[in-house]
């Protein structure tokens, strides 16, 4: 798009254009109801119905299976970013959801096993029509990601699943849960794995506990599995405990970058609000708009710097992922490469989320006391945006050591 | 106190010891109810009744007039700080209130006019018994402090007052309001002045509009004056519009520093909570307390640095004020000196309030997701502490230029 | 390049590949002599001879005119970045030089006037063979860029030039100087313009005054013009004083972004040195490499974050420039668009240069006392990298207000 | 001093007044020669002769033993700060020197052993006349402070000393060296200890290796001990290896805080220079001093904030030390208290040194390109001030974990 003069995240394919256009339209509508869902701590079912209807939820499903055919990470990330401008809670839920069909589509490309192909196609077809909505439920309170306590034990015909997941964003909307699990096979040896759990399976319960400072409409509840029976093919062993599985790395990478884009969207909304306010707010005795005060220009200038850096870096990282995934089939993935790629994504994500907080803070400053009022958009965004750093896979308590260890050539997983 | 090993704010006189001991006790009690007042957005009348009862509200009244006889800014600031650990909303209200009798006590020392002396004594006696509670209502939406629109017009026997003040912290508890006003005397020439308004005077209304992100129990409502009749002596002309009046500078200085101490208290409470949490929270697979993780130690270390700097600088600034006021009677105050003193107080206040925000943010980080929950103490403190920079006299949009202009020898009031 | 796992600046065309390969080779060689030129404050003539020889100096000249045919800003910026890793002084000189033929090449594309075309071709042919080396001498001490005091006065057959330029990076190597000038035509009305001055013209003098904290091999001397006679065609009026001329905006944009890339290169060199050091340095009593200390990992992690953000944002901005310039011929340039584009470039540049300083600072910290020694690479890089923010067009004293004003829709040039 | 309006470090006793007055006078004289010593990398012998002459070097010696009788840490720290404004190199040397007689004076107070008393008196009398100049040589390359490799082995009549110390600030001026040592007594068990070594003893060599980015006149050379014979009483065992000895903690605390004050002085000098420059520098086209530009006021404002916080916190910490030491004789010192006190001092020191760097950086920014010139005062101060964080006992690589561990109630020495 040759007319662009800023680093706003933009789609890079015709399918991406359609997706981002949809995201923009939804964002506008969601923004109107976001304050109410925040106040009442309710889940915006209507948002999800609308996105199923419009086809947005099927964005990453191939066209032949009923979706929009988006394959570019750059497109996904741009769409999540736009949704974030309207409603951060919904944006992070969509990010979680979209990454799943994107990942299944990638698996499908290289899959030789015919039964597997049929299953993936079925799943994607359901996603394409908006009937399959995914919830990535990995986090457990008090445990690092690659050390889940949730256990899938061998049982006749498959597995039995027990455990509890927290921060399961988007759980009220989902029909399928993806959870990391500790697989205990017949040899009694626990391994890290991955389970696909139908929301409707007996023993699955969503505990509606989510009540937080912000992101109140994200439905990030607990999920409890109580002796849930799973078909054998719904559990996949990915490797030893304590490591990020090579096979699922692409999913984790896309998820992490999309989250950063969502929080960037929140910051963009706050900044736009502040710029608008600064042009309209007048302060006696001069009665000129406060935009003309150098201190306001300075704050706005600093926020622009933060946004430009985050946008540019997210865009560059998304492009990097696309190029890397294009060049590497699942079978060709190398753990060393993936950790270096994760280091890059993590650098961008941890900083973009931190700067998003600062941008909203500056918007608050520009607003004078006005932004501090409960009814102000800014006071909600200030609460929402603080969620960013808690988001997985690496919080600030882990991220810098992880990054540092990869850079220094040390085993990075020790940091966790 | 020779056993001290940190820079905690401490009293420096026997009267101050009593005051700070009271503040500590109240803080403990207030902390228990703070969450509820926050949730319901209610004013803690019981806190104010208890402080009237205990004598805390009369702290700055001479003993002979029924108070505790506190004269040291250092003592006041330490007490406000302790209250801030329990309930920031009440702490900033108490700060506003206490500065008034402190200021009247100072005026009394040098006052020669006998009628004036009688009036000040009466006011102080009321304050000493807890019956006079003051609200400093200076701020007006959309106007800089030394340019009020609220007007006191000459009228038979005194003045008539009209106008609207915002952010009138503590207004539900007060019996007397102190407001900056534009005095229009018979010559039609507007001047900057100062009015003492009985809460019960006809035409005074508290608009209960305060509903904000944090500091929800501070009762920072609007005050409306509608043709309020004031006795002549209740209005004092202090100087030209657009300047901070020399005579009221001491009040403004003490107020500004006390506010910083209140927000420091909020930060201290958050930090103590995080340190406690870090010792108790265990994270698998090692199952050791997260306090043993270097990243947690680093966060705690940075927060300690912030607290030490703020504490040390507030203590030093409070001592400076005491020494300066001891050496300068009201009649000896020089505007140039006062601006340089204000520069110092402002440097300390703007930074202590900014760092208080960062300390709470770090506590949040240390908490993992736990602090983000609505029920967590940290999520309330995170909202409360953000109010600091908005507080008068200088927000971050004015403070740096003000400080810079004083340092560069330029007229500082132009920055406003 | 599908194998990439980080955001390193990379070429995007075959011509760019050749250029960046050359830059890498030169950087290696330059690095060896950089310490000596720094110590002796000498200009590295040999570097410039080598780059003329290798063809690097002709990189932006079309192949048919003897150059490498590089047209992508992305390629130029990547090459300057690589040179910066070896020798920052030479890198900023090359950046200044390369932007000129890049700009002339761009002018050539749309030029209709045949005489003009012949002149541009001649200039480019000289540059292609390494015989024309350009010095962009815009800065004047005590004056903002669009208000030069250097004056080109109408005279028979052309103009006479008088004035003094400072910080004329690369002046010892140059054969042609490009200077902003105040053109005074027959109407006596001063306008902003642009002069091409042969180094060998009578009246041109390089005052060898450059002796600075860092960037000592950059030859950033003064240039004095004393009644220099210029052919009419060597002076071009670009617009009113006080504005950045629309026509020269592309040159300024490329220059500004290239500078940021050069300073990024310095930071990358320091970081690589620190990482290497951390792996080798052992500290008793444990005698393990300090790389294993969490505090070192944290520092390295923070530096990686800074580098990733700067790299990603510079890459994204360079791509944006290429796309914009592809879509806009010189005749189609709109001042509003150009300021918004400059805002973007400025956001990236001001921050990348600031973070480059921080990265070198962190490398210093990781080094322990070792990096503080005069003989250490880090102590030189620490001095070099501090030059970044002074570089034109906007220093930190102007940049944030400029950015803020563009964002707020105000006239940006007032900030200067 | 009731007229004070800022937080400048000030003496608190008559003896301190005399000391600080001397320091101010010396600073003025030293400032004139500092640039030359920096350029030539020479040690300012004349500074030390002048300070012996004036009595400054004997400041901490009781009056009855020929000194000024300064006992207050607040006075010492203020004097070192003033020297820092004139010449940072000399200031840190004086800090090292002064802390020794201050410490011996403290030991003398509680000493019962008569021979010990005589020795301390002798040492102090020498110091009082300026004939004993101390060098605290603790640091060893590649080792943490409480794990020295320098060894004092039992030998007939006393000990033999071998080892090498680095960063021995002030070594060219000294007559007595204080070094931490590994004492190996007859039982073969190594313990941490402390040696007093006459500079003139056979086997003591100063290796003149100091050649660094800044602090070039500090003479921070290596000291080599080669089989140096020491009288028994010159070696004191203080405790187990790996711990800071309780007895020497006071020395370390005063040293650490004085260093922070020295670097504050460097920052104050840079800031004063920038403020002065801003009032004189004019920039076309407006031709008004750049002090009138809001961006300059903002920079100056931020620097004032940094200075106010550092000054206030250092003053408060110095007062804390005085009160603590007044209340605790050597025999009453408790390691837990001392670590908490060290935490406080370390918080203040690490941050004051970091902010000193930022203040000089801002001064550089305000200067425009001018401060970057080699001849500029600012370019020297920029190099000098960077030494701060390397200074012992805790560099930034250790300080935050140390502070965090003390705050979290963990064993702090593990962090080293």
Short mmCIF file of C-alpha atoms in Angstrom, two decimals, chain C residues 38-393:
data_model
loop_
_atom_site.label_atom_id
_atom_site.label_comp_id
_atom_site.label_asym_id
_atom_site.label_seq_id
_atom_site.Cartn_x
_atom_site.Cartn_y
_atom_site.Cartn_z
CA UNK C 38 40.32 7.15 17.35
CA UNK C 39 43.45 7.58 19.41
CA UNK C 40 45.21 9.79 16.89
CA UNK C 41 42.10 11.66 15.78
CA UNK C 42 42.93 10.97 12.14
CA UNK C 43 40.76 10.50 9.09
CA UNK C 44 40.89 7.00 7.59
CA UNK C 45 41.75 7.87 4.01
CA UNK C 46 42.55 4.23 3.37
CA UNK C 47 38.99 3.23 4.19
CA UNK C 48 37.66 5.57 1.54
CA UNK C 49 40.19 4.46 -1.03
CA UNK C 50 39.25 0.85 -0.37
CA UNK C 51 35.56 1.57 -0.74
CA UNK C 52 36.11 3.47 -3.98
CA UNK C 53 38.12 0.53 -5.20
CA UNK C 54 35.61 -2.15 -4.19
CA UNK C 55 32.70 -0.28 -5.74
CA UNK C 56 30.87 0.31 -2.50
CA UNK C 57 30.91 4.07 -2.97
CA UNK C 58 29.15 3.63 -6.31
CA UNK C 59 26.50 1.36 -4.86
CA UNK C 60 23.53 3.63 -5.55
CA UNK C 61 24.53 4.44 -9.10
CA UNK C 62 22.61 2.58 -11.82
CA UNK C 63 24.54 -0.30 -13.32
CA UNK C 64 24.52 1.27 -16.76
CA UNK C 65 26.38 4.24 -15.25
CA UNK C 66 28.98 2.09 -13.56
CA UNK C 67 27.44 1.38 -10.14
CA UNK C 68 25.90 -1.56 -8.33
CA UNK C 69 22.39 -0.43 -9.14
CA UNK C 70 21.09 -0.36 -5.58
CA UNK C 71 17.79 1.52 -5.37
CA UNK C 72 16.23 0.10 -2.20
CA UNK C 73 16.51 2.16 0.96
CA UNK C 74 16.40 -1.17 2.78
CA UNK C 75 19.65 -2.17 1.10
CA UNK C 76 21.41 1.11 1.83
CA UNK C 77 20.36 1.06 5.44
CA UNK C 78 21.50 -2.54 5.91
CA UNK C 79 24.91 -1.73 4.41
CA UNK C 80 25.41 1.33 6.60
CA UNK C 81 24.43 -0.77 9.60
CA UNK C 82 27.10 -3.37 8.82
CA UNK C 83 29.75 -0.71 8.40
CA UNK C 84 28.68 0.70 11.77
CA UNK C 85 29.64 -2.56 13.41
CA UNK C 86 33.21 -2.11 12.25
CA UNK C 87 33.68 1.65 12.38
CA UNK C 88 30.91 4.07 13.26
CA UNK C 89 32.80 7.09 11.95
CA UNK C 90 33.13 5.65 8.49
CA UNK C 91 29.56 4.38 8.54
CA UNK C 92 28.02 7.79 9.07
CA UNK C 93 30.27 9.24 6.38
CA UNK C 94 29.22 6.55 3.93
CA UNK C 95 25.60 7.15 4.84
CA UNK C 96 25.96 10.83 3.95
CA UNK C 97 27.74 9.99 0.73
CA UNK C 98 25.44 7.19 -0.48
CA UNK C 99 22.26 9.15 0.03
CA UNK C 100 23.37 11.67 -2.58
CA UNK C 101 23.67 9.35 -5.63
CA UNK C 102 20.56 7.54 -4.39
CA UNK C 103 18.77 10.87 -4.53
CA UNK C 104 20.22 11.85 -7.91
CA UNK C 105 19.18 8.48 -9.29
CA UNK C 106 15.68 9.17 -8.09
CA UNK C 107 15.69 12.64 -9.69
CA UNK C 108 16.96 11.18 -12.93
CA UNK C 109 13.98 8.87 -13.26
CA UNK C 110 11.49 11.68 -13.65
CA UNK C 111 13.64 14.34 -15.19
CA UNK C 112 12.41 15.64 -18.55
CA UNK C 113 14.85 18.48 -19.10
CA UNK C 114 17.59 17.06 -21.27
CA UNK C 115 20.42 19.23 -20.03
CA UNK C 116 19.49 18.30 -16.48
CA UNK C 117 19.51 14.64 -17.43
CA UNK C 118 22.99 14.97 -18.89
CA UNK C 119 24.28 16.65 -15.74
CA UNK C 120 22.78 14.07 -13.43
CA UNK C 121 24.21 11.29 -15.58
CA UNK C 122 27.62 12.86 -15.45
CA UNK C 123 27.47 13.20 -11.68
CA UNK C 124 26.29 9.63 -11.30
CA UNK C 125 28.92 8.29 -13.64
CA UNK C 126 31.57 10.01 -11.55
CA UNK C 127 30.02 8.53 -8.40
CA UNK C 128 29.83 5.12 -10.03
CA UNK C 129 33.56 5.05 -10.56
CA UNK C 130 34.24 6.30 -7.04
CA UNK C 131 35.53 9.67 -8.28
CA UNK C 132 32.64 11.69 -6.90
CA UNK C 133 32.38 11.49 -3.13
CA UNK C 134 29.68 13.59 -1.52
CA UNK C 135 29.58 15.50 1.72
CA UNK C 136 26.21 16.70 2.94
CA UNK C 137 27.11 19.92 4.76
CA UNK C 138 23.85 21.30 6.07
CA UNK C 139 24.41 22.08 9.75
CA UNK C 140 25.36 25.54 10.97
CA UNK C 141 26.29 26.28 14.55
CA UNK C 142 23.50 28.09 16.34
CA UNK C 143 20.95 27.78 13.56
CA UNK C 144 18.09 25.44 12.81
CA UNK C 145 18.41 23.50 9.58
CA UNK C 146 15.83 25.37 7.48
CA UNK C 147 17.27 28.77 8.43
CA UNK C 148 20.82 28.72 7.01
CA UNK C 149 22.96 31.84 7.16
CA UNK C 150 25.16 30.58 4.34
CA UNK C 151 24.23 32.74 1.40
CA UNK C 152 24.26 32.27 -2.35
CA UNK C 153 23.94 35.72 -3.94
CA UNK C 154 23.12 36.28 -7.57
CA UNK C 155 26.18 37.27 -9.57
CA UNK C 156 26.95 37.42 -13.27
CA UNK C 157 26.80 33.89 -14.70
CA UNK C 158 25.59 32.34 -11.48
CA UNK C 159 26.07 32.81 -7.77
CA UNK C 160 28.69 33.71 -5.18
CA UNK C 161 28.64 31.64 -2.05
CA UNK C 162 29.64 32.70 1.50
CA UNK C 163 29.21 30.98 4.81
CA UNK C 164 30.34 28.34 7.21
CA UNK C 165 29.04 24.83 7.83
CA UNK C 166 29.81 22.64 10.82
CA UNK C 167 29.76 18.91 11.53
CA UNK C 168 30.54 18.29 7.85
CA UNK C 169 31.02 14.57 8.29
CA UNK C 170 33.28 13.03 5.71
CA UNK C 171 34.59 16.35 4.47
CA UNK C 172 38.22 15.14 4.06
CA UNK C 173 37.11 12.47 1.60
CA UNK C 174 34.66 14.43 -0.44
CA UNK C 175 34.94 15.90 -3.92
CA UNK C 176 31.50 17.49 -3.96
CA UNK C 177 29.69 19.32 -1.17
CA UNK C 178 25.92 19.60 -0.88
CA UNK C 179 24.89 22.52 1.24
CA UNK C 180 21.64 24.16 2.20
CA UNK C 181 21.83 27.86 1.44
CA UNK C 182 19.90 31.06 1.67
CA UNK C 183 19.53 32.05 -1.97
CA UNK C 184 19.28 35.77 -2.61
CA UNK C 185 18.14 36.35 -6.15
CA UNK C 186 17.77 39.62 -7.98
CA UNK C 187 14.59 40.47 -6.13
CA UNK C 188 16.53 40.56 -2.86
CA UNK C 189 14.11 38.06 -1.36
CA UNK C 190 15.91 35.26 0.50
CA UNK C 191 14.71 31.73 -0.20
CA UNK C 192 15.82 28.32 0.96
CA UNK C 193 17.98 26.49 -1.54
CA UNK C 194 20.55 23.96 -2.17
CA UNK C 195 24.05 24.23 -3.63
CA UNK C 196 26.41 21.69 -5.21
CA UNK C 197 29.96 22.85 -4.58
CA UNK C 198 33.07 21.23 -6.03
CA UNK C 199 35.56 20.66 -3.26
CA UNK C 200 38.25 22.05 -5.52
CA UNK C 201 36.52 25.36 -6.23
CA UNK C 202 38.52 28.42 -5.17
CA UNK C 203 37.31 29.74 -1.84
CA UNK C 204 36.31 26.36 -0.39
CA UNK C 205 38.22 25.51 2.73
CA UNK C 206 37.96 22.60 5.16
CA UNK C 207 38.86 23.78 8.65
CA UNK C 208 40.17 20.71 10.40
CA UNK C 209 38.61 21.40 13.76
CA UNK C 210 36.94 18.08 14.53
CA UNK C 211 38.18 16.81 17.89
CA UNK C 212 35.40 15.22 19.88
CA UNK C 213 34.49 12.67 22.52
CA UNK C 214 33.82 10.07 19.87
CA UNK C 215 33.33 9.53 16.17
CA UNK C 216 36.81 10.91 15.91
CA UNK C 217 37.52 9.37 12.51
CA UNK C 218 34.47 10.95 10.90
CA UNK C 219 36.22 14.12 9.79
CA UNK C 220 33.23 16.19 10.81
CA UNK C 221 35.06 19.45 10.25
CA UNK C 222 33.91 22.93 9.39
CA UNK C 223 33.56 23.93 5.77
CA UNK C 224 34.07 27.57 4.89
CA UNK C 225 32.85 29.16 1.69
CA UNK C 226 34.52 32.45 0.87
CA UNK C 227 33.11 34.15 -2.20
CA UNK C 228 32.94 30.86 -4.07
CA UNK C 229 31.79 31.28 -7.67
CA UNK C 230 29.12 28.79 -8.67
CA UNK C 231 27.59 28.07 -12.02
CA UNK C 232 23.90 28.92 -12.10
CA UNK C 233 22.86 25.30 -12.34
CA UNK C 234 24.70 24.41 -9.16
CA UNK C 235 22.20 26.37 -7.06
CA UNK C 236 18.58 25.25 -6.80
CA UNK C 237 15.88 27.17 -5.01
CA UNK C 238 13.66 24.74 -3.15
CA UNK C 239 11.20 26.94 -1.29
CA UNK C 240 10.68 29.45 1.47
CA UNK C 241 13.04 29.74 4.42
CA UNK C 242 11.92 27.87 7.51
CA UNK C 243 10.44 24.88 5.73
CA UNK C 244 11.91 21.57 4.72
CA UNK C 245 11.78 21.63 0.94
CA UNK C 246 9.44 19.08 -0.55
CA UNK C 247 11.95 18.14 -3.23
CA UNK C 248 14.80 17.39 -0.84
CA UNK C 249 12.67 15.57 1.73
CA UNK C 250 13.53 12.13 0.29
CA UNK C 251 17.25 12.84 0.75
CA UNK C 252 16.70 13.94 4.34
CA UNK C 253 14.53 10.92 5.15
CA UNK C 254 17.03 8.40 3.83
CA UNK C 255 19.86 10.16 5.57
CA UNK C 256 18.08 10.19 8.91
CA UNK C 257 17.21 6.51 8.80
CA UNK C 258 20.69 5.50 7.67
CA UNK C 259 22.18 7.32 10.64
CA UNK C 260 20.00 5.34 13.00
CA UNK C 261 21.23 2.15 11.33
CA UNK C 262 24.85 3.21 11.79
CA UNK C 263 24.35 3.71 15.52
CA UNK C 264 22.49 0.43 15.73
CA UNK C 265 25.62 -1.13 14.25
CA UNK C 266 27.75 0.35 17.01
CA UNK C 267 25.39 -1.08 19.60
CA UNK C 268 25.44 -4.49 17.94
CA UNK C 269 29.22 -4.54 18.06
CA UNK C 270 29.24 -3.65 21.75
CA UNK C 271 26.60 -6.25 22.55
CA UNK C 272 28.43 -8.99 20.67
CA UNK C 273 31.58 -8.07 22.55
CA UNK C 274 29.80 -8.24 25.92
CA UNK C 275 28.16 -11.59 25.14
CA UNK C 276 31.51 -12.97 24.15
CA UNK C 277 33.13 -11.57 27.28
CA UNK C 278 30.41 -12.98 29.53
CA UNK C 279 31.11 -16.44 28.20
CA UNK C 280 34.82 -16.13 28.85
CA UNK C 281 35.00 -14.14 32.08
CA UNK C 282 35.10 -16.25 35.19
CA UNK C 283 34.65 -14.95 38.68
CA UNK C 284 35.81 -16.64 41.84
CA UNK C 285 34.84 -18.35 44.08
CA UNK C 286 32.55 -20.39 41.80
CA UNK C 287 34.83 -19.96 38.78
CA UNK C 288 31.95 -20.32 36.37
CA UNK C 289 31.55 -17.91 33.47
CA UNK C 290 29.61 -14.86 34.53
CA UNK C 291 27.17 -15.70 31.72
CA UNK C 292 25.62 -18.10 34.19
CA UNK C 293 24.74 -15.33 36.62
CA UNK C 294 21.09 -14.28 36.40
CA UNK C 295 22.02 -10.60 36.67
CA UNK C 296 24.19 -10.93 33.58
CA UNK C 297 21.43 -12.78 31.74
CA UNK C 298 19.04 -10.01 32.71
CA UNK C 299 21.33 -7.30 31.31
CA UNK C 300 21.89 -9.27 28.12
CA UNK C 301 18.15 -9.90 27.89
CA UNK C 302 17.34 -6.21 28.17
CA UNK C 303 19.93 -5.38 25.52
CA UNK C 304 18.49 -8.02 23.20
CA UNK C 305 15.08 -6.42 23.64
CA UNK C 306 16.48 -3.02 22.72
CA UNK C 307 18.24 -4.39 19.68
CA UNK C 308 15.22 -6.35 18.48
CA UNK C 309 12.97 -3.33 18.72
CA UNK C 310 15.41 -1.04 16.94
CA UNK C 311 16.15 -3.56 14.22
CA UNK C 312 12.51 -4.35 13.63
CA UNK C 313 11.47 -0.73 13.57
CA UNK C 314 14.31 0.40 11.28
CA UNK C 315 13.57 -2.47 8.89
CA UNK C 316 9.89 -1.60 8.85
CA UNK C 317 10.61 2.10 8.31
CA UNK C 318 13.01 1.37 5.45
CA UNK C 319 10.40 -0.81 3.79
CA UNK C 320 7.86 1.96 4.26
CA UNK C 321 10.17 4.45 2.54
CA UNK C 322 10.76 2.12 -0.39
CA UNK C 323 7.04 1.56 -0.83
CA UNK C 324 6.28 5.24 -0.51
CA UNK C 325 8.96 6.36 -2.95
CA UNK C 326 7.94 3.67 -5.43
CA UNK C 327 4.44 5.07 -5.33
CA UNK C 328 5.31 8.75 -5.49
CA UNK C 329 7.35 10.45 -8.18
CA UNK C 330 9.07 13.68 -7.16
CA UNK C 331 6.27 15.66 -8.74
CA UNK C 332 3.66 13.84 -6.64
CA UNK C 333 5.18 14.58 -3.25
CA UNK C 334 2.83 16.23 -0.78
CA UNK C 335 4.26 18.19 2.18
CA UNK C 336 1.66 16.81 4.60
CA UNK C 337 2.49 13.22 3.65
CA UNK C 338 6.18 13.94 3.88
CA UNK C 339 5.90 15.34 7.39
CA UNK C 340 3.90 12.32 8.49
CA UNK C 341 6.54 10.10 6.93
CA UNK C 342 9.24 12.14 8.63
CA UNK C 343 7.39 11.76 11.90
CA UNK C 344 7.58 7.99 11.48
CA UNK C 345 11.25 8.02 10.54
CA UNK C 346 11.99 10.40 13.37
CA UNK C 347 10.20 8.22 15.93
CA UNK C 348 12.32 5.28 14.87
CA UNK C 349 15.56 7.23 14.59
CA UNK C 350 15.38 9.12 17.86
CA UNK C 351 14.59 5.96 19.76
CA UNK C 352 17.03 3.67 17.97
CA UNK C 353 19.83 6.13 18.69
CA UNK C 354 18.79 6.44 22.34
CA UNK C 355 18.63 2.68 22.75
CA UNK C 356 21.94 2.21 21.04
CA UNK C 357 23.42 4.25 23.88
CA UNK C 358 21.67 2.05 26.41
CA UNK C 359 22.86 -1.15 24.76
CA UNK C 360 26.47 0.01 24.91
CA UNK C 361 25.92 1.06 28.51
CA UNK C 362 24.65 -2.42 29.36
CA UNK C 363 27.62 -3.99 27.60
CA UNK C 364 29.82 -1.84 29.80
CA UNK C 365 27.98 -3.06 32.88
CA UNK C 366 28.36 -6.69 31.83
CA UNK C 367 32.07 -6.15 31.29
CA UNK C 368 32.67 -5.25 34.92
CA UNK C 369 35.48 -2.77 35.13
CA UNK C 370 37.13 -4.26 32.04
CA UNK C 371 35.14 -2.24 29.53
CA UNK C 372 36.10 1.02 31.21
CA UNK C 373 39.75 0.67 30.30
CA UNK C 374 41.00 2.92 27.51
CA UNK C 375 42.25 -0.09 25.58
CA UNK C 376 38.83 -1.74 25.65
CA UNK C 377 36.66 -1.70 22.56
CA UNK C 378 33.73 -0.82 24.78
CA UNK C 379 35.22 2.43 26.03
CA UNK C 380 35.51 3.65 22.43
CA UNK C 381 32.03 2.53 21.47
CA UNK C 382 30.67 4.22 24.59
CA UNK C 383 32.08 7.51 23.34
CA UNK C 384 31.11 6.96 19.70
CA UNK C 385 27.52 6.02 20.32
CA UNK C 386 26.75 9.19 22.26
CA UNK C 387 26.98 11.20 19.05
CA UNK C 388 23.73 9.74 17.76
CA UNK C 389 21.19 12.10 19.27
CA UNK C 390 23.06 15.20 18.11
CA UNK C 391 22.70 14.13 14.51
CA UNK C 392 20.32 16.01 12.29
CA UNK C 393 17.67 16.74 11.33
#
